[in-house]
Tab-separated table of C-alpha atoms and ligand atoms in Angstrom:
chain	number	residue	atom	x	y	z
A	733	MET	CA	-3.113	94.199	-111.061
A	734	SER	CA	-1.202	95.800	-108.231
A	735	GLY	CA	-3.772	96.316	-105.453
A	736	GLU	CA	-2.760	98.517	-102.508
A	737	GLU	CA	-2.941	95.447	-100.221
A	738	ASP	CA	-0.088	93.858	-102.211
A	739	ASN	CA	2.194	96.819	-101.731
A	740	PRO	CA	4.620	96.034	-98.858
A	741	ILE	CA	4.891	99.710	-97.923
A	742	THR	CA	1.100	100.035	-97.685
A	743	GLN	CA	0.913	96.855	-95.627
A	744	ARG	CA	3.588	98.089	-93.263
A	745	THR	CA	1.879	101.441	-92.981
A	746	MET	CA	-1.496	99.864	-92.228
A	747	ALA	CA	0.055	97.581	-89.626
A	748	SER	CA	1.779	100.477	-87.894
A	749	GLY	CA	0.449	101.333	-84.458
A	750	GLY	CA	1.545	104.955	-84.903
A	751	PRO	CA	3.996	106.766	-82.647
A	752	GLN	CA	4.629	105.199	-79.268
A	753	LEU	CA	3.811	107.391	-76.313
A	754	ASP	CA	6.892	107.840	-74.225
A	755	GLY	CA	6.317	106.276	-70.794
A	756	ASP	CA	8.988	108.378	-69.128
A	757	ARG	CA	7.305	111.747	-69.363
A	758	ARG	CA	7.843	114.673	-67.008
A	759	ALA	CA	5.495	117.481	-66.166
A	760	CYS	CA	6.773	120.777	-67.490
A	761	LEU	CA	6.125	124.466	-67.940
A	762	VAL	CA	6.537	125.807	-71.465
A	763	VAL	CA	6.590	129.401	-72.655
A	764	ILE	CA	3.967	129.529	-75.423
A	765	HIS	CA	3.833	133.290	-75.995
A	766	GLY	CA	6.107	136.283	-75.517
A	767	GLU	CA	9.694	136.538	-74.318
A	768	GLY	CA	11.303	133.113	-73.863
A	769	LEU	CA	9.039	131.437	-76.457
A	770	GLY	CA	9.749	127.694	-76.631
A	771	ARG	CA	11.732	127.631	-73.397
A	772	ARG	CA	10.651	124.935	-70.970
A	773	VAL	CA	11.502	123.599	-67.585
A	774	ASP	CA	10.742	120.202	-66.075
A	775	VAL	CA	8.600	120.363	-62.971
A	776	GLY	CA	9.094	117.767	-60.249
A	777	GLU	CA	9.513	117.491	-56.526
A	778	THR	CA	12.386	119.967	-56.492
A	779	THR	CA	11.129	123.542	-56.577
A	780	VAL	CA	11.714	125.380	-59.856
A	781	ARG	CA	11.716	129.159	-59.923
A	782	VAL	CA	10.663	131.444	-62.763
A	783	GLY	CA	11.896	135.007	-63.039
A	784	ARG	CA	13.977	137.629	-64.788
A	785	SER	CA	17.291	137.128	-63.024
A	786	ARG	CA	19.710	134.637	-64.468
A	787	ASP	CA	19.799	132.331	-61.465
A	788	ASN	CA	16.214	131.161	-62.027
A	789	ASP	CA	15.461	127.717	-63.447
A	790	LEU	CA	13.319	129.313	-66.143
A	791	VAL	CA	14.692	132.706	-67.080
A	792	ILE	CA	12.369	135.163	-68.822
A	793	ALA	CA	14.506	138.215	-69.406
A	794	HIS	CA	11.777	140.820	-69.813
A	795	PRO	CA	11.152	143.986	-67.756
A	796	SER	CA	7.527	142.930	-67.109
A	797	VAL	CA	8.850	139.896	-65.178
A	798	SER	CA	10.084	140.248	-61.586
A	799	ARG	CA	13.573	139.065	-60.694
A	800	ARG	CA	11.976	136.176	-58.805
A	801	HIS	CA	8.444	135.877	-60.060
A	802	CYS	CA	6.956	132.553	-58.978
A	803	GLU	CA	7.910	129.037	-58.021
A	804	ILE	CA	6.405	125.637	-58.751
A	805	ARG	CA	6.802	122.188	-57.304
A	806	ILE	CA	4.997	118.885	-57.210
A	807	GLU	CA	4.086	117.515	-53.820
A	808	ALA	CA	2.188	114.243	-53.373
A	809	GLY	CA	1.330	114.290	-57.071
A	810	VAL	CA	-0.164	117.805	-56.954
A	811	CYS	CA	1.520	120.756	-58.647
A	812	HIS	CA	1.658	123.904	-56.506
A	813	LEU	CA	2.426	127.380	-57.783
A	814	ARG	CA	3.399	130.211	-55.432
A	815	ASP	CA	3.724	133.852	-56.426
A	816	LEU	CA	6.920	135.364	-54.989
A	817	GLY	CA	5.561	138.882	-54.486
A	818	ALA	CA	5.927	139.754	-58.156
A	819	THR	CA	5.062	143.338	-59.098
A	820	ASN	CA	2.810	141.965	-61.851
A	821	ARG	CA	1.131	139.260	-59.795
A	822	THR	CA	1.321	135.766	-61.354
A	823	ARG	CA	-1.975	134.845	-63.011
A	824	VAL	CA	-3.386	131.357	-63.494
A	825	ASN	CA	-5.959	131.150	-66.267
A	826	ASP	CA	-6.021	134.944	-66.121
A	827	VAL	CA	-6.810	135.175	-62.399
A	828	PRO	CA	-4.151	136.828	-60.166
A	829	VAL	CA	-3.055	134.361	-57.485
A	830	GLU	CA	-0.831	134.164	-54.431
A	831	GLY	CA	-0.856	130.406	-54.723
A	832	ALA	CA	-2.666	127.848	-56.839
A	833	GLU	CA	-2.808	124.192	-57.746
A	834	LEU	CA	-1.964	123.721	-61.404
A	835	ARG	CA	-3.804	121.253	-63.604
A	836	ASP	CA	-2.770	119.957	-66.974
A	837	GLY	CA	-3.291	122.646	-69.615
A	838	ASP	CA	-3.493	125.576	-67.170
A	839	HIS	CA	-2.117	128.856	-68.441
A	840	VAL	CA	0.242	130.832	-66.245
A	841	THR	CA	0.868	134.494	-67.035
A	842	VAL	CA	4.273	135.781	-65.982
A	843	GLY	CA	4.638	139.455	-66.927
A	844	GLU	CA	3.902	139.596	-70.640
A	845	SER	CA	4.774	135.946	-71.228
A	846	LEU	CA	2.261	133.132	-71.275
A	847	LEU	CA	3.263	129.708	-69.996
A	848	LYS	CA	1.405	126.432	-70.218
A	849	PHE	CA	1.553	123.710	-67.602
A	850	ILE	CA	1.782	120.268	-69.190
A	851	GLY	CA	1.023	117.441	-66.767
A	852	ARG	CA	2.891	114.123	-66.743
A	853	GLU	CA	0.065	112.246	-68.409
A	854	ASN	CA	-0.145	114.640	-71.337
A	855	PRO	CA	1.672	113.292	-74.447
A	856	GLU	CA	2.347	116.938	-75.387
A	857	SER	CA	5.076	116.852	-72.765
A	858	SER	CA	7.203	114.668	-75.095
A	859	TYR	CA	6.374	116.990	-77.990
A	860	HIS	CA	7.644	120.010	-76.077
A	861	ALA	CA	10.728	118.084	-74.946
A	862	GLU	CA	11.490	117.277	-78.591
A	863	VAL	CA	10.879	120.815	-79.795
A	864	TYR	CA	13.075	122.115	-76.998
A	865	GLN	CA	15.830	119.663	-78.001
A	866	LEU	CA	15.521	120.845	-81.615
A	867	VAL	CA	15.825	124.523	-80.799
A	868	THR	CA	18.620	124.174	-78.256
A	869	HIS	CA	20.846	121.480	-79.806
A	870	ASP	CA	22.868	121.127	-82.963
A	871	PRO	CA	21.482	118.230	-85.033
A	872	LEU	CA	24.868	117.080	-86.370
A	873	THR	CA	26.697	116.662	-83.082
A	874	GLU	CA	23.755	116.763	-80.644
A	875	LEU	CA	25.697	119.249	-78.546
A	876	PRO	CA	24.017	122.418	-77.245
A	877	ASN	CA	23.950	125.050	-79.986
A	878	ARG	CA	25.314	128.568	-79.756
A	879	ARG	CA	22.018	130.152	-78.690
A	880	HIS	CA	21.513	127.714	-75.852
A	881	PHE	CA	25.167	127.910	-74.880
A	882	THR	CA	25.104	131.698	-74.578
A	883	GLU	CA	22.051	131.517	-72.319
A	884	ARG	CA	23.800	128.987	-70.130
A	885	VAL	CA	26.949	131.136	-70.041
A	886	ASP	CA	24.860	134.092	-68.822
A	887	ALA	CA	23.368	131.965	-66.043
A	888	ALA	CA	26.765	130.520	-65.085
A	889	ILE	CA	28.340	133.997	-64.954
A	890	ALA	CA	25.522	135.273	-62.716
A	891	ALA	CA	26.014	132.307	-60.367
A	892	ALA	CA	29.825	132.662	-60.355
A	893	VAL	CA	29.633	136.389	-59.578
A	894	GLU	CA	27.093	135.839	-56.808
A	895	GLN	CA	29.122	133.063	-55.187
A	896	GLY	CA	32.541	134.615	-55.854
A	897	GLU	CA	33.592	131.454	-57.720
A	898	PRO	CA	35.955	131.304	-60.702
A	899	LEU	CA	34.695	130.418	-64.167
A	900	SER	CA	36.604	129.727	-67.365
A	901	LEU	CA	35.791	129.209	-70.990
A	902	CYS	CA	37.643	127.258	-73.705
A	903	ILE	CA	36.991	127.797	-77.401
A	904	VAL	CA	38.216	124.875	-79.502
A	905	ASP	CA	38.639	125.164	-83.263
A	906	VAL	CA	39.628	122.421	-85.712
A	907	ASP	CA	42.877	123.230	-87.505
A	908	LEU	CA	42.896	123.320	-91.301
A	909	PHE	CA	39.426	121.908	-91.562
A	910	LYS	CA	38.726	123.335	-95.011
A	911	PRO	CA	41.313	121.065	-96.674
A	912	ILE	CA	39.542	118.068	-95.073
A	913	ASN	CA	36.246	119.140	-96.627
A	914	ASP	CA	37.932	119.933	-99.928
A	915	GLY	CA	39.908	116.691	-100.029
A	916	TYR	CA	37.410	114.164	-98.674
A	917	GLY	CA	34.025	115.872	-99.021
A	918	HIS	CA	31.550	117.483	-96.681
A	919	VAL	CA	30.203	114.188	-95.325
A	920	ALA	CA	33.687	113.142	-94.200
A	921	GLY	CA	34.088	116.616	-92.652
A	922	ASP	CA	30.810	116.103	-90.791
A	923	GLY	CA	32.175	112.803	-89.446
A	924	VAL	CA	35.215	114.597	-88.052
A	925	LEU	CA	32.995	117.154	-86.316
A	926	GLN	CA	30.878	114.369	-84.805
A	927	GLU	CA	33.947	112.549	-83.527
A	928	LEU	CA	35.408	115.727	-82.066
A	929	ALA	CA	32.069	116.483	-80.382
A	930	ALA	CA	32.100	112.987	-78.838
A	931	ARG	CA	35.619	113.540	-77.485
A	932	LEU	CA	34.705	116.944	-76.111
A	933	ARG	CA	31.619	115.484	-74.422
A	934	GLN	CA	33.732	112.748	-72.876
A	935	HIS	CA	36.290	115.288	-71.713
A	936	ALA	CA	33.704	117.539	-70.031
A	937	GLY	CA	33.119	117.172	-66.301
A	938	ASP	CA	29.648	116.881	-64.750
A	939	GLN	CA	29.328	120.603	-64.076
A	940	GLU	CA	30.812	121.633	-67.399
A	941	LEU	CA	28.995	122.435	-70.606
A	942	PRO	CA	30.361	121.471	-74.036
A	943	ALA	CA	28.739	123.089	-77.083
A	944	ARG	CA	29.075	123.590	-80.813
A	945	ILE	CA	29.117	127.361	-81.267
A	946	GLY	CA	30.031	127.603	-84.951
A	947	GLY	CA	30.875	125.508	-88.026
A	948	GLU	CA	34.100	123.906	-86.764
A	949	GLU	CA	34.152	125.805	-83.486
A	950	PHE	CA	33.322	124.234	-80.140
A	951	ALA	CA	33.297	125.533	-76.590
A	952	LEU	CA	33.626	124.202	-73.097
A	953	LEU	CA	32.275	126.226	-70.192
A	954	MET	CA	34.002	125.381	-66.935
A	955	PRO	CA	32.324	126.753	-63.785
A	956	GLY	CA	34.560	126.665	-60.704
A	957	CYS	CA	37.689	126.452	-62.857
A	958	THR	CA	40.525	128.989	-62.535
A	959	LEU	CA	42.524	130.112	-65.552
A	960	PRO	CA	45.583	127.936	-64.729
A	961	GLU	CA	43.309	124.909	-64.295
A	962	ALA	CA	41.479	125.697	-67.535
A	963	LEU	CA	44.775	125.971	-69.407
A	964	VAL	CA	45.753	122.526	-68.166
A	965	ARG	CA	42.362	121.129	-69.213
A	966	GLY	CA	42.619	122.790	-72.627
A	967	GLU	CA	46.091	121.351	-73.104
A	968	ALA	CA	44.888	117.862	-72.086
A	969	LEU	CA	42.079	118.072	-74.639
A	970	ARG	CA	44.441	119.295	-77.347
A	971	ARG	CA	46.768	116.359	-76.634
A	972	GLU	CA	43.913	113.846	-76.621
A	973	VAL	CA	42.717	115.034	-80.019
A	974	GLU	CA	46.208	114.937	-81.484
A	975	ALA	CA	47.147	111.563	-79.997
A	976	LEU	CA	44.248	109.475	-81.272
A	977	PRO	CA	43.885	109.675	-85.064
A	978	PHE	CA	40.417	110.226	-86.544
A	979	ARG	CA	39.175	107.849	-89.224
A	980	ILE	CA	38.410	109.300	-92.612
A	981	GLU	CA	37.438	106.841	-95.348
A	982	GLN	CA	38.559	103.995	-93.054
A	983	LYS	CA	42.063	105.425	-92.786
A	984	PRO	CA	43.648	107.075	-89.742
A	985	HIS	CA	44.003	110.828	-90.093
A	986	ARG	CA	45.755	113.193	-87.717
A	987	ILE	CA	43.531	116.079	-86.662
A	988	THR	CA	44.607	118.890	-84.380
A	989	VAL	CA	42.797	121.709	-82.631
A	990	SER	CA	43.703	125.170	-81.436
A	991	VAL	CA	42.313	126.299	-78.091
A	992	GLY	CA	41.660	129.760	-76.658
A	993	VAL	CA	41.072	130.000	-72.907
A	994	ALA	CA	39.832	132.918	-70.817
A	995	ASP	CA	38.471	133.362	-67.316
A	996	LEU	CA	36.017	135.693	-65.642
A	997	ARG	CA	37.799	138.568	-63.916
A	998	LEU	CA	37.586	142.245	-63.121
A	999	GLY	CA	36.862	144.112	-66.353
A	1000	ARG	CA	35.788	140.867	-68.008
A	1001	SER	CA	32.694	139.953	-66.124
A	1002	ASP	CA	30.057	139.610	-68.788
A	1003	ARG	CA	29.478	137.064	-71.501
A	1004	SER	CA	30.528	139.145	-74.479
A	1005	SER	CA	33.848	140.228	-72.939
A	1006	LEU	CA	34.557	136.653	-71.776
A	1007	MET	CA	33.828	135.214	-75.219
A	1008	ARG	CA	35.780	137.986	-76.922
A	1009	ALA	CA	38.800	137.227	-74.718
A	1010	ALA	CA	38.621	133.473	-75.452
A	1011	ASP	CA	38.242	134.265	-79.162
A	1012	ALA	CA	41.278	136.553	-79.103
A	1013	ALA	CA	43.238	133.791	-77.362
A	1014	LEU	CA	42.117	131.319	-80.041
A	1015	TYR	CA	43.288	133.742	-82.704
A	1016	ALA	CA	46.656	133.932	-80.926
A	1017	ALA	CA	46.835	130.100	-80.935
A	1018	LYS	CA	46.158	130.017	-84.671
A	1019	SER	CA	48.758	132.743	-85.263
A	1020	SER	CA	51.311	130.789	-83.218
A	1021	GLY	CA	51.148	127.929	-85.710
A	1022	ARG	CA	47.946	126.095	-84.526
A	1023	ASN	CA	47.744	122.914	-82.391
A	1024	CYS	CA	48.356	124.877	-79.179
A	1025	VAL	CA	46.545	126.522	-76.272
A	1026	ARG	CA	46.641	130.240	-75.531
A	1027	SER	CA	45.063	132.684	-73.087
A	1028	PRO	CA	44.932	136.482	-73.031
A	1029	GLU	CA	47.331	136.279	-70.055
A	1030	PRO	CA	50.329	134.539	-71.657
A	1031	ASP	CA	52.324	134.305	-68.415
A	1032	THR	CA	49.744	132.313	-66.436
A	1033	PRO	CA	51.558	129.492	-64.629
A	1034	THR	CA	50.081	126.031	-65.168
A	1035	GLU	CA	52.677	123.911	-63.346
A	1036	ASN	CA	51.734	121.813	-60.331
A	1037	ILE	CA	48.139	121.383	-61.393
A	1038	ASP	CA	46.947	117.825	-61.879
A	1039	ASP	CA	45.451	116.912	-65.241
B	2453	GTP	N1	31.718	119.362	-93.193
B	2453	GTP	C1	31.358	120.519	-92.627
B	2453	GTP	N2	32.113	121.613	-92.831
B	2453	GTP	C2	31.745	122.769	-92.232
B	2453	GTP	C3	30.608	122.868	-91.428
B	2453	GTP	N3	30.514	124.159	-90.976
B	2453	GTP	C4	31.562	124.828	-91.479
B	2453	GTP	N4	32.338	123.995	-92.231
B	2453	GTP	C5	33.564	124.283	-92.996
B	2453	GTP	O1	34.591	124.607	-92.106
B	2453	GTP	C6	35.618	125.221	-92.889
B	2453	GTP	C7	36.282	126.291	-92.069
B	2453	GTP	O2	37.368	126.733	-92.801
B	2453	GTP	P1	38.278	127.932	-92.346
B	2453	GTP	O3	37.495	128.937	-91.564
B	2453	GTP	O4	38.995	128.418	-93.576
B	2453	GTP	O5	39.275	127.310	-91.315
B	2453	GTP	P2	40.336	126.153	-91.387
B	2453	GTP	O6	40.519	125.574	-92.767
B	2453	GTP	O7	39.968	125.172	-90.323
B	2453	GTP	O8	41.669	126.906	-91.026
B	2453	GTP	P3	42.165	127.402	-89.602
B	2453	GTP	O9	40.950	127.608	-88.734
B	2453	GTP	O10	42.876	128.688	-89.882
B	2453	GTP	O11	43.069	126.363	-89.052
B	2453	GTP	C8	34.961	125.723	-94.165
B	2453	GTP	O12	35.396	124.940	-95.247
B	2453	GTP	C9	33.465	125.474	-93.904
B	2453	GTP	O13	32.774	125.137	-95.115
B	2453	GTP	C10	29.800	121.696	-91.258
B	2453	GTP	O14	28.788	121.685	-90.566
B	2453	GTP	N5	30.230	120.550	-91.868
């Protein structure tokens, strides 16, 4: 007779203590209804601001939300919310407020969006962190996905325009990737993408954002970086990828990438025109024989800039 108690899987299951509650939880605000659904922001001792404009910590791009709607911070363990003179006054548990102390589970209405405050002690905070990770990151490479990347590009452009700072974007595409898939299989191809993602992550500076924006297409957003500097960085990345062979089926394999680089400038000051310009530059790199870096401004000097 094979009783359930004899089954090692059953025994393991019965001995399991269930999921461990993460001890390192943060309080957060999560959008649970309306525009921005699923978006969240950690709340701590540094003030976080919610509003429509792109320079907020939690952006809810809806006309019912004021540019700067409300702000939240934790002081001496208590979470304080302050309305910032929003046209549609911020409501806490449906009551309009100028200021309020938030408790775990409180609902905050911002325009037509409903947010929930999750306190530090609430295990739901880990749940929302995981859901947020799932919707904003690519599972294969764990890099930010295209949707999250585009939101971050919008915010970075708004900040760059406001501060008069440069901003550049690299789009990096694996050369002749299809033959790798065809010759070694999809799993081997996935391994190449993971390795490239790791190199891109390593290459990115603290203020920069690497992302996977398509199948074999990656991006690196570089706030504060001029076009000549970005071209140098793109070239350094291209060389790094080429110089160190990837391993496919335990054997070294030379992989190369093509890179398109564009910067924010007059007439190219929104996300779609910036991405279109970097894409066109990438296309030019592919047309020039691959394994090279191009920009829409082919004469940009890159000498005398340190790697
Ligand atoms: N393994 C793997 N392959 C993918 C993934 N996403 C897209 N691809 C493959 O990426 C390949 C892209 O091929 P193409 O667009 O023809 O480009 P390419 O062969 O790299 O050629 P060039 O870009 O012109 O240098 C296709 O074979 C897709 O199936 C993925 O997540 N994993």
